[in-house]
Amino acid sequence: MKSGCILEVRNPDELTTFSNEISTKEVRIFCLLWFECIRGASGLSQNASKECGPGINSKDLATATLARLRNAKDSAAHYRISTITFHSGVKHDDLTRLNHLGVCMSPDSIVNMQ
């Protein structure tokens, strides 16, 4: 991903503006090969990328997770997921499992962020 992308936002005000739609647009513009590969692998049509739904959400989560492996700063999606799960009353062990899967931040990081 390019420097200054939506996945690099960290402060709470910027995190509120994060959306899968913006993330998808950035990936479509700056990482066209990846976008087409994951779109084809997921079986989504060309027009489906303009809509929201489970297919788009999972595609964006996969993209955010891979981007985070390359650059630890690309974690806005993980901050959002962590915040939502933390405030919904998820158990510590569940957060640890999600963190090991690369889906959210560690429980200690979530508490520090809050």
N, CA, C and O atoms as a MOPAC input file, in Angstrom:
PM7 MOZYME 1SCF
protein

 N      0.84600 1    -1.18000 1     0.00000 1
 C      0.00000 1     0.00000 1     0.00000 1
 C      0.88600 1     1.23700 1     0.00000 1
 O      2.04200 1     1.18800 1     0.42100 1
 N      0.33700 1     2.33200 1    -0.47200 1
 C      1.08200 1     3.57900 1    -0.52900 1
 C      1.19300 1     4.21100 1     0.85100 1
 O      0.42800 1     3.88100 1     1.75700 1
 N      2.12100 1     5.09400 1     1.00100 1
 C      2.26400 1     5.81000 1     2.25500 1
 C      1.11100 1     6.79300 1     2.39100 1
 O      0.71400 1     7.43000 1     1.41600 1
 N      0.57700 1     6.91600 1     3.59500 1
 C     -0.52900 1     7.82700 1     3.83000 1
 C     -1.88600 1     7.24200 1     3.47100 1
 O     -2.84600 1     7.98500 1     3.26900 1
 N     -1.97600 1     5.93700 1     3.39000 1
 C     -3.24700 1     5.30700 1     3.01900 1
 C     -4.18700 1     5.25900 1     4.21600 1
 O     -3.77300 1     5.50700 1     5.34800 1
 N     -5.43400 1     4.94200 1     3.96600 1
 C     -6.46400 1     4.89900 1     5.00800 1
 C     -6.12600 1     3.87300 1     6.08700 1
 O     -6.55000 1     4.03200 1     7.23200 1
 N     -5.37900 1     2.83400 1     5.75400 1
 C     -5.03700 1     1.81600 1     6.74800 1
 C     -4.02600 1     2.30100 1     7.77000 1
 O     -3.81200 1     1.63400 1     8.78200 1
 N     -3.39500 1     3.45100 1     7.53200 1
 C     -2.40200 1     3.97300 1     8.46600 1
 C     -2.98000 1     4.90300 1     9.52400 1
 O     -2.25500 1     5.30700 1    10.43300 1
 N     -4.25800 1     5.25500 1     9.43800 1
 C     -4.81900 1     6.17900 1    10.42000 1
 C     -4.82000 1     5.53600 1    11.79600 1
 O     -5.00200 1     4.32600 1    11.93500 1
 N     -4.61400 1     6.37100 1    12.81700 1
 C     -4.49800 1     5.83900 1    14.17600 1
 C     -5.28800 1     6.60600 1    15.21200 1
 O     -5.78300 1     6.00400 1    16.16500 1
 N     -5.42600 1     7.91900 1    15.06100 1
 C     -6.11200 1     8.64800 1    16.12200 1
 C     -7.62100 1     8.42700 1    16.02600 1
 O     -8.13100 1     8.13200 1    14.94500 1
 N     -8.33700 1     8.56500 1    17.13500 1
 C     -9.77200 1     8.23200 1    17.16600 1
 C    -10.62000 1     8.97500 1    16.13700 1
 O    -11.54800 1     8.39700 1    15.57100 1
 N    -10.31000 1    10.25800 1    15.88600 1
 C    -11.09800 1    11.00400 1    14.90400 1
 C    -10.93900 1    10.43300 1    13.50000 1
 O    -11.90700 1    10.33400 1    12.74700 1
 N     -9.71700 1    10.06100 1    13.15700 1
 C     -9.47900 1     9.46800 1    11.84200 1
 C    -10.07800 1     8.06900 1    11.75000 1
 O    -10.57800 1     7.67500 1    10.69600 1
 N    -10.03100 1     7.31700 1    12.85100 1
 C    -10.58700 1     5.96700 1    12.84200 1
 C    -12.08600 1     5.96500 1    12.60400 1
 O    -12.62200 1     5.00800 1    12.04700 1
 N    -12.77200 1     7.02500 1    13.01800 1
 C    -14.21100 1     7.08600 1    12.78400 1
 C    -14.53200 1     7.25700 1    11.30700 1
 O    -15.62700 1     6.90800 1    10.86500 1
 N    -13.58200 1     7.79300 1    10.53700 1
 C    -13.82400 1     7.97300 1     9.09900 1
 C    -13.45900 1     6.73600 1     8.29200 1
 O    -13.76400 1     6.66100 1     7.10200 1
 N    -12.80800 1     5.76300 1     8.92900 1
 C    -12.41100 1     4.55300 1     8.21400 1
 C    -13.64000 1     3.77900 1     7.75900 1
 O    -14.58400 1     3.59400 1     8.52700 1
 N    -13.62600 1     3.33400 1     6.52200 1
 C    -14.72000 1     2.49000 1     6.03100 1
 C    -14.16100 1     1.52300 1     4.99400 1
 O    -13.13600 1     1.78500 1     4.36500 1
 N    -14.84800 1     0.41500 1     4.83400 1
 C    -14.44000 1    -0.56400 1     3.82900 1
 C    -14.54500 1     0.01400 1     2.42600 1
 O    -13.78600 1    -0.36600 1     1.53500 1
 N    -15.48000 1     0.92900 1     2.23000 1
 C    -15.64700 1     1.55100 1     0.91300 1
 C    -14.40600 1     2.35100 1     0.52000 1
 O    -13.92200 1     2.24500 1    -0.60700 1
 N    -13.89900 1     3.14600 1     1.44800 1
 C    -12.68700 1     3.93400 1     1.17300 1
 C    -11.49400 1     3.00700 1     0.97400 1
 O    -10.68100 1     3.21100 1     0.07100 1
 N    -11.39600 1     1.99800 1     1.81400 1
 C    -10.30100 1     1.03900 1     1.69900 1
 C    -10.33800 1     0.33500 1     0.34400 1
 O     -9.30400 1     0.16800 1    -0.30300 1
 N    -11.52500 1    -0.07600 1    -0.07800 1
 C    -11.66600 1    -0.75200 1    -1.37300 1
 C    -11.26200 1     0.16300 1    -2.51600 1
 O    -10.60200 1    -0.27800 1    -3.45700 1
 N    -11.64700 1     1.42500 1    -2.44600 1
 C    -11.28000 1     2.37900 1    -3.50100 1
 C     -9.76400 1     2.53700 1    -3.58600 1
 O     -9.19900 1     2.55600 1    -4.67900 1
 N     -9.10600 1     2.65000 1    -2.42900 1
 C     -7.64800 1     2.78800 1    -2.43300 1
 C     -6.97800 1     1.54800 1    -3.01500 1
 O     -6.04000 1     1.65800 1    -3.80500 1
 N     -7.45200 1     0.38200 1    -2.63000 1
 C     -6.85400 1    -0.85500 1    -3.13900 1
 C     -7.08400 1    -0.95800 1    -4.64200 1
 O     -6.18000 1    -1.35000 1    -5.38000 1
 N     -8.28100 1    -0.61100 1    -5.10200 1
 C     -8.58300 1    -0.67000 1    -6.53100 1
 C     -7.67700 1     0.27600 1    -7.32100 1
 O     -7.27300 1    -0.04700 1    -8.43800 1
 N     -7.35600 1     1.43700 1    -6.75400 1
 C     -6.52700 1     2.41800 1    -7.46400 1
 C     -5.03700 1     2.07900 1    -7.38000 1
 O     -4.34100 1     2.10800 1    -8.39500 1
 N     -4.54000 1     1.75600 1    -6.17500 1
 C     -3.10400 1     1.62500 1    -5.96500 1
 C     -2.57400 1     0.19200 1    -6.03200 1
 O     -1.37400 1    -0.01200 1    -6.21100 1
 N     -3.44600 1    -0.79000 1    -5.89100 1
 C     -3.02100 1    -2.19100 1    -5.91400 1
 C     -3.95100 1    -2.98700 1    -6.82600 1
 O     -4.59400 1    -3.94000 1    -6.38700 1
 N     -4.01800 1    -2.59900 1    -8.06800 1
 C     -4.99000 1    -3.18200 1    -8.99300 1
 C     -4.80800 1    -4.68200 1    -9.15800 1
 O     -5.79500 1    -5.41700 1    -9.18600 1
 N     -3.57900 1    -5.15200 1    -9.26600 1
 C     -3.34200 1    -6.58500 1    -9.42400 1
 C     -3.88400 1    -7.36100 1    -8.21600 1
 O     -4.58000 1    -8.36300 1    -8.38400 1
 N     -3.56600 1    -6.90200 1    -7.00500 1
 C     -4.08000 1    -7.56100 1    -5.80700 1
 C     -5.60800 1    -7.50400 1    -5.77700 1
 O     -6.26400 1    -8.49800 1    -5.46300 1
 N     -6.17000 1    -6.34500 1    -6.10400 1
 C     -7.61400 1    -6.17600 1    -6.09000 1
 C     -8.28600 1    -7.17800 1    -7.02600 1
 O     -9.27500 1    -7.80800 1    -6.65400 1
 N     -7.75700 1    -7.32400 1    -8.22700 1
 C     -8.35100 1    -8.25200 1    -9.19000 1
 C     -8.15400 1    -9.70500 1    -8.75900 1
 O     -9.04100 1   -10.53600 1    -8.95700 1
 N     -7.01000 1   -10.01100 1    -8.17800 1
 C     -6.76700 1   -11.38400 1    -7.70200 1
 C     -7.74300 1   -11.76700 1    -6.60400 1
 O     -8.35400 1   -12.83400 1    -6.65800 1
 N     -7.89300 1   -10.91200 1    -5.61600 1
 C     -8.77000 1   -11.25300 1    -4.50100 1
 C    -10.23900 1   -11.18600 1    -4.91300 1
 O    -11.06300 1   -11.94400 1    -4.40300 1
 N    -10.56700 1   -10.28200 1    -5.83300 1
 C    -11.93600 1   -10.23300 1    -6.33800 1
 C    -12.26600 1   -11.51200 1    -7.09100 1
 O    -13.34900 1   -12.07100 1    -6.92200 1
 N    -11.34800 1   -11.97300 1    -7.91300 1
 C    -11.56600 1   -13.21000 1    -8.65300 1
 C    -11.61400 1   -14.42500 1    -7.74100 1
 O    -12.43700 1   -15.31900 1    -7.94000 1
 N    -10.73300 1   -14.46500 1    -6.73600 1
 C    -10.70800 1   -15.59800 1    -5.81500 1
 C    -11.98100 1   -15.66400 1    -4.97000 1
 O    -12.43000 1   -16.74700 1    -4.59600 1
 N    -12.55000 1   -14.50800 1    -4.67600 1
 C    -13.76300 1   -14.48700 1    -3.86200 1
 C    -15.02100 1   -14.70700 1    -4.69100 1
 O    -16.09900 1   -14.92200 1    -4.13800 1
 N    -14.89100 1   -14.65500 1    -6.01200 1
 C    -16.04300 1   -14.87900 1    -6.88100 1
 C    -16.95800 1   -13.68000 1    -6.99900 1
 O    -18.09400 1   -13.81600 1    -7.45200 1
 N    -16.48800 1   -12.50300 1    -6.59900 1
 C    -17.30800 1   -11.30200 1    -6.70200 1
 C    -17.28800 1   -10.77500 1    -8.12600 1
 O    -16.27200 1   -10.84700 1    -8.81600 1
 N    -18.42300 1   -10.24500 1    -8.55300 1
 C    -18.49100 1    -9.66800 1    -9.89200 1
 C    -17.84200 1    -8.29400 1    -9.89000 1
 O    -17.51500 1    -7.75900 1    -8.83000 1
 N    -17.65600 1    -7.72500 1   -11.06400 1
 C    -17.05900 1    -6.38700 1   -11.16400 1
 C    -17.91200 1    -5.35300 1   -10.44200 1
 O    -17.37600 1    -4.44600 1    -9.80400 1
 N    -19.22700 1    -5.47800 1   -10.53500 1
 C    -20.12600 1    -4.51000 1    -9.90300 1
 C    -20.27000 1    -4.73800 1    -8.40900 1
 O    -20.64600 1    -3.81800 1    -7.68300 1
 N    -19.98200 1    -5.93400 1    -7.93500 1
 C    -20.15000 1    -6.24300 1    -6.51200 1
 C    -19.19400 1    -5.43700 1    -5.65000 1
 O    -19.47300 1    -5.21200 1    -4.47200 1
 N    -18.06800 1    -4.99400 1    -6.21000 1
 C    -17.10100 1    -4.23800 1    -5.41300 1
 C    -17.61600 1    -2.84700 1    -5.06200 1
 O    -17.02600 1    -2.16100 1    -4.22700 1
 N    -18.71800 1    -2.42100 1    -5.69500 1
 C    -19.29300 1    -1.11200 1    -5.38300 1
 C    -20.35800 1    -1.20900 1    -4.29900 1
 O    -20.87400 1    -0.18900 1    -3.84300 1
 N    -20.68700 1    -2.41500 1    -3.88900 1
 C    -21.71100 1    -2.63100 1    -2.87600 1
 C    -21.05300 1    -3.08900 1    -1.57700 1
 O    -19.90000 1    -3.52100 1    -1.57100 1
 N    -21.79600 1    -2.99000 1    -0.48500 1
 C    -21.30800 1    -3.50800 1     0.79400 1
 C    -21.92200 1    -4.87700 1     1.02600 1
 O    -22.97500 1    -5.19400 1     0.47200 1
 N    -21.28000 1    -5.66800 1     1.82700 1
 C    -21.80500 1    -6.98700 1     2.13900 1
 C    -20.71200 1    -7.87200 1     2.67200 1
 O    -19.56700 1    -7.44000 1     2.80600 1
 N    -21.05500 1    -9.11700 1     2.98200 1
 C    -20.07400 1   -10.03300 1     3.56800 1
 C    -18.87100 1   -10.28100 1     2.65400 1
 O    -17.74800 1   -10.40400 1     3.14300 1
 N    -19.08200 1   -10.35400 1     1.36100 1
 C    -17.97600 1   -10.58500 1     0.43500 1
 C    -16.98300 1    -9.44500 1     0.43500 1
 O    -15.77100 1    -9.66200 1     0.44900 1
 N    -17.50000 1    -8.23200 1     0.41900 1
 C    -16.64100 1    -7.04100 1     0.42900 1
 C    -15.91800 1    -6.92400 1     1.76800 1
 O    -14.72800 1    -6.61300 1     1.81200 1
 N    -16.64100 1    -7.17600 1     2.86000 1
 C    -16.02300 1    -7.07500 1     4.18700 1
 C    -14.88800 1    -8.07900 1     4.35200 1
 O    -13.83300 1    -7.73700 1     4.88800 1
 N    -15.09200 1    -9.30200 1     3.90300 1
 C    -14.04100 1   -10.30800 1     4.04900 1
 C    -12.86100 1    -9.99500 1     3.13600 1
 O    -11.71400 1   -10.23400 1     3.51500 1
 N    -13.11500 1    -9.47100 1     1.95600 1
 C    -12.04000 1    -9.07600 1     1.04000 1
 C    -11.21400 1    -7.94700 1     1.65400 1
 O     -9.98500 1    -7.95700 1     1.57500 1
 N    -11.88100 1    -6.98600 1     2.25900 1
 C    -11.16400 1    -5.87900 1     2.88300 1
 C    -10.39400 1    -6.31800 1     4.12000 1
 O     -9.30500 1    -5.80800 1     4.38300 1
 N    -10.94500 1    -7.25600 1     4.88100 1
 C    -10.21600 1    -7.77800 1     6.04200 1
 C     -8.96300 1    -8.52000 1     5.59800 1
 O     -7.90400 1    -8.37300 1     6.20700 1
 N     -9.07800 1    -9.31800 1     4.53800 1
 C     -7.90400 1   -10.03400 1     4.02300 1
 C     -6.84500 1    -9.05200 1     3.54300 1
 O     -5.65700 1    -9.24300 1     3.80300 1
 N     -7.26300 1    -8.01000 1     2.84800 1
 C     -6.32800 1    -7.00200 1     2.35200 1
 C     -5.65800 1    -6.27800 1     3.51500 1
 O     -4.44300 1    -6.08200 1     3.50000 1
 N     -6.43400 1    -5.87900 1     4.52100 1
 C     -5.87400 1    -5.16800 1     5.67300 1
 C     -4.90300 1    -6.04500 1     6.44800 1
 O     -3.87500 1    -5.56800 1     6.92700 1
 N     -5.22900 1    -7.32900 1     6.57100 1
 C     -4.35700 1    -8.24100 1     7.31200 1
 C     -3.03800 1    -8.44000 1     6.58300 1
 O     -1.97900 1    -8.44400 1     7.21100 1
 N     -3.09000 1    -8.60400 1     5.26900 1
 C     -1.84700 1    -8.75700 1     4.50500 1
 C     -1.03800 1    -7.47200 1     4.49100 1
 O      0.19000 1    -7.51600 1     4.56300 1
 N     -1.70100 1    -6.33500 1     4.39900 1
 C     -0.98000 1    -5.05800 1     4.42600 1
 C     -0.30300 1    -4.86900 1     5.78000 1
 O      0.80000 1    -4.32600 1     5.85600 1
 N     -0.96200 1    -5.31600 1     6.84800 1
 C     -0.38300 1    -5.18300 1     8.18500 1
 C      0.85000 1    -6.06200 1     8.35800 1
 O      1.76200 1    -5.69900 1     9.10100 1
 N      0.89200 1    -7.19900 1     7.69300 1
 C      2.08600 1    -8.03600 1     7.76300 1
 C      3.28200 1    -7.33400 1     7.14200 1
 O      4.41100 1    -7.47200 1     7.61400 1
 N      3.03100 1    -6.59100 1     6.09600 1
 C      4.11600 1    -5.88700 1     5.41400 1
 C      4.51300 1    -4.60700 1     6.14000 1
 O      5.69000 1    -4.25200 1     6.19700 1
 N      3.51700 1    -3.91800 1     6.69400 1
 C      3.76400 1    -2.65400 1     7.37100 1
 C      2.88700 1    -2.60700 1     8.62500 1
 O      1.66300 1    -2.52700 1     8.52200 1
 N      3.49600 1    -2.65600 1     9.78600 1
 C      2.74000 1    -2.70800 1    11.04700 1
 C      1.87700 1    -1.47300 1    11.26300 1
 O      0.93400 1    -1.51800 1    12.05300 1
 N      2.17800 1    -0.36900 1    10.57700 1
 C      1.36500 1     0.83600 1    10.70600 1
 C     -0.00200 1     0.67800 1    10.04700 1
 O     -0.94100 1     1.38900 1    10.40200 1
 N     -0.12500 1    -0.22900 1     9.10700 1
 C     -1.38400 1    -0.42300 1     8.38000 1
 C     -2.35200 1    -1.24700 1     9.21700 1
 O     -2.61900 1    -2.40900 1     8.91100 1
 N     -2.87000 1    -0.64100 1    10.26900 1
 C     -3.68300 1    -1.42200 1    11.18000 1
 C     -4.99600 1    -0.74300 1    11.55200 1
 O     -5.58800 1    -1.10100 1    12.57000 1
 N     -5.46800 1     0.21100 1    10.77800 1
 C     -6.71200 1     0.91200 1    11.10100 1
 C     -7.88400 1    -0.05100 1    11.18000 1
 O     -8.71900 1     0.06500 1    12.07700 1
 N     -7.95800 1    -0.99400 1    10.26100 1
 C     -9.05500 1    -1.96800 1    10.29000 1
 C     -8.99200 1    -2.79500 1    11.56700 1
 O    -10.02600 1    -3.11800 1    12.15200 1
 N     -7.79800 1    -3.13400 1    11.99400 1
 C     -7.62600 1    -3.93500 1    13.20400 1
 C     -7.96800 1    -3.12800 1    14.45600 1
 O     -8.50900 1    -3.67400 1    15.41700 1
 N     -7.65400 1    -1.82600 1    14.44800 1
 C     -8.05300 1    -0.96700 1    15.55800 1
 C     -9.57200 1    -0.90200 1    15.65700 1
 O    -10.13800 1    -0.98400 1    16.74700 1
 N    -10.22800 1    -0.75400 1    14.50200 1
 C    -11.69600 1    -0.67700 1    14.50400 1
 C    -12.30900 1    -1.97700 1    15.01600 1
 O    -13.20000 1    -1.95400 1    15.86500 1
 N    -11.83900 1    -3.09400 1    14.50800 1
 C    -12.36100 1    -4.39100 1    14.94500 1
 C    -12.10500 1    -4.58300 1    16.43600 1
 O    -12.97800 1    -5.05200 1    17.16600 1
 N    -10.91500 1    -4.22200 1    16.88300 1
 C    -10.56500 1    -4.36400 1    18.29800 1
 C    -11.46000 1    -3.51500 1    19.18000 1
 O    -11.92700 1    -3.98000 1    20.22000 1
 N    -11.70300 1    -2.29100 1    18.78200 1
 C    -12.54900 1    -1.39900 1    19.56900 1
 C    -13.97000 1    -1.92800 1    19.65500 1
 O    -14.57800 1    -1.92100 1    20.72500 1
 N    -14.49400 1    -2.38200 1    18.53200 1
 C    -15.86800 1    -2.90400 1    18.52100 1
 C    -15.97900 1    -4.14700 1    19.39700 1
 O    -16.89900 1    -4.25300 1    20.20900 1
 N    -15.06000 1    -5.07700 1    19.24200 1
 C    -15.13500 1    -6.30900 1    20.03300 1
 C    -14.90200 1    -6.02500 1    21.51700 1
 O    -15.54900 1    -6.63000 1    22.37100 1
 N    -13.99100 1    -5.11900 1    21.82700 1
 C    -13.70100 1    -4.78400 1    23.22100 1
 C    -14.93400 1    -4.21000 1    23.90400 1
 O    -15.25400 1    -4.59100 1    25.03000 1
 N    -15.63300 1    -3.29200 1    23.22800 1
 C    -16.80100 1    -2.64900 1    23.82700 1
 C    -18.05500 1    -3.51800 1    23.77000 1
 O    -19.06300 1    -3.18900 1    24.39500 1
 N    -18.00100 1    -4.61600 1    23.03300 1
 C    -19.16400 1    -5.50600 1    22.98600 1
 C    -19.09100 1    -6.58000 1    24.06800 1
 O    -19.99100 1    -7.41400 1    24.17800 1
 N    -18.03200 1    -6.56300 1    24.86200 1
 C    -17.93600 1    -7.48300 1    25.98800 1
 C    -17.29900 1    -8.81700 1    25.66200 1
 O    -17.58500 1    -9.81700 1    26.32000 1
 N    -16.44600 1    -8.84700 1    24.66000 1
 C    -15.78700 1   -10.09700 1    24.29100 1
 C    -14.79600 1   -10.49800 1    25.39600 1
 O    -14.23200 1    -9.63700 1    26.07000 1
 N    -14.59700 1   -11.76300 1    25.56900 1
 C    -13.70300 1   -12.28600 1    26.60500 1
 C    -12.23800 1   -12.11500 1    26.21300 1
 O    -11.90100 1   -12.05200 1    25.03000 1
 N    -11.37900 1   -12.04100 1    27.21900 1
 C     -9.94400 1   -11.87700 1    27.01700 1
 C     -9.37200 1   -13.00600 1    26.15000 1
 O     -8.57000 1   -12.75100 1    25.25100 1
 N     -9.78100 1   -14.24300 1    26.41600 1
 C     -9.28500 1   -15.38300 1    25.63600 1
 C     -9.68800 1   -15.28100 1    24.17200 1
 O     -8.92300 1   -15.65700 1    23.28400 1
 N    -10.89700 1   -14.76800 1    23.91900 1
 C    -11.35200 1   -14.61000 1    22.53700 1
 C    -10.53100 1   -13.54900 1    21.80700 1
 O    -10.18300 1   -13.71800 1    20.63900 1
 N    -10.22600 1   -12.45400 1    22.50800 1
 C     -9.37800 1   -11.42200 1    21.90300 1
 C     -7.98300 1   -11.97300 1    21.59300 1
 O     -7.39300 1   -11.65300 1    20.56200 1
 N     -7.47500 1   -12.79200 1    22.48600 1
 C     -6.16700 1   -13.40700 1    22.26000 1
 C     -6.20200 1   -14.31100 1    21.03300 1
 O     -5.26800 1   -14.30500 1    20.23100 1
 N     -7.27200 1   -15.08800 1    20.88300 1
 C     -7.40100 1   -15.95400 1    19.70700 1
 C     -7.49400 1   -15.14300 1    18.42800 1
 O     -6.84300 1   -15.46600 1    17.43500 1
 N     -8.30700 1   -14.08300 1    18.44900 1
 C     -8.43400 1   -13.22800 1    17.26600 1
 C     -7.10500 1   -12.56500 1    16.92500 1
 O     -6.77300 1   -12.39100 1    15.75200 1
 N     -6.34800 1   -12.19700 1    17.95500 1
 C     -5.03800 1   -11.60400 1    17.72200 1
 C     -4.08900 1   -12.60500 1    17.07700 1
 O     -3.32800 1   -12.24200 1    16.18000 1
 N     -4.12300 1   -13.83700 1    17.51400 1
 C     -3.26100 1   -14.86200 1    16.91300 1
 C     -3.64800 1   -15.14000 1    15.46000 1
 O     -2.80100 1   -15.52900 1    14.65500 1
 N     -4.91600 1   -14.94300 1    15.12600 1
 C     -5.35900 1   -15.09600 1    13.74100 1
 C     -5.03600 1   -13.87200 1    12.89200 1
 O     -5.17800 1   -13.90600 1    11.66900 1
 N     -4.59900 1   -12.78800 1    13.54000 1
 C     -4.25700 1   -11.57300 1    12.80800 1
 C     -5.44800 1   -10.69700 1    12.50800 1
 O     -5.38300 1    -9.85000 1    11.61700 1
 N     -6.55400 1   -10.88600 1    13.24600 1
 C     -7.78000 1   -10.14900 1    12.96600 1
 C     -7.90400 1    -8.88600 1    13.81000 1
 O     -8.52800 1    -7.91800 1    13.37600 1
 N     -7.32300 1    -8.87500 1    15.00500 1
 C     -7.42000 1    -7.68600 1    15.84800 1
 C     -6.12800 1    -7.50700 1    16.64500 1
 O     -5.20400 1    -8.31600 1    16.56200 1
 N     -6.09600 1    -6.42100 1    17.41800 1
 C     -4.93000 1    -6.11000 1    18.23400 1
 C     -4.92200 1    -7.02400 1    19.45900 1
 O     -5.92900 1    -7.65800 1    19.77600 1
 N     -3.78700 1    -7.08600 1    20.13700 1
 C     -3.71100 1    -7.87400 1    21.37200 1
 C     -4.53500 1    -7.19100 1    22.45700 1
 O     -4.73800 1    -5.97800 1    22.39900 1
 N     -5.01100 1    -7.94200 1    23.44100 1
 C     -5.79900 1    -7.32000 1    24.51200 1
 C     -5.05800 1    -6.18100 1    25.21500 1
 O     -5.66900 1    -5.16500 1    25.54800 1
 N     -3.76200 1    -6.33500 1    25.44300 1
 C     -2.99100 1    -5.26900 1    26.09300 1
 C     -2.92500 1    -4.01700 1    25.21400 1
 O     -3.01400 1    -2.89700 1    25.71800 1
 N     -2.77100 1    -4.20400 1    23.91400 1
 C     -2.73800 1    -3.05900 1    22.99300 1
 C     -4.07900 1    -2.33300 1    22.95500 1
 O     -4.13400 1    -1.10800 1    22.84000 1
 N     -5.15500 1    -3.10400 1    23.05200 1
 C     -6.48800 1    -2.50400 1    23.04900 1
 C     -6.67200 1    -1.63000 1    24.29200 1
 O     -7.17300 1    -0.50900 1    24.20500 1
 N     -6.26000 1    -2.15700 1    25.44700 1
 C     -6.39000 1    -1.38800 1    26.69000 1
 C     -5.52300 1    -0.13500 1    26.61600 1
 O     -5.96700 1     0.93900 1    27.02300 1
 N     -4.30400 1    -0.24700 1    26.10800 1
 C     -3.42700 1     0.92200 1    25.97200 1
 C     -4.01300 1     1.95400 1    25.01500 1
 O     -3.88400 1     3.15800 1    25.23900 1
 N     -4.65600 1     1.48600 1    23.95200 1
 C     -5.26100 1     2.39200 1    22.98100 1
 C     -6.43500 1     3.14700 1    23.60600 1
 O     -6.63700 1     4.33200 1    23.34000 1
 N     -7.20400 1     2.44300 1    24.44200 1
 C     -8.36100 1     3.07300 1    25.07700 1
 C     -7.91200 1     4.13300 1    26.06200 1
 O     -8.74600 1     4.77700 1    26.69900 1

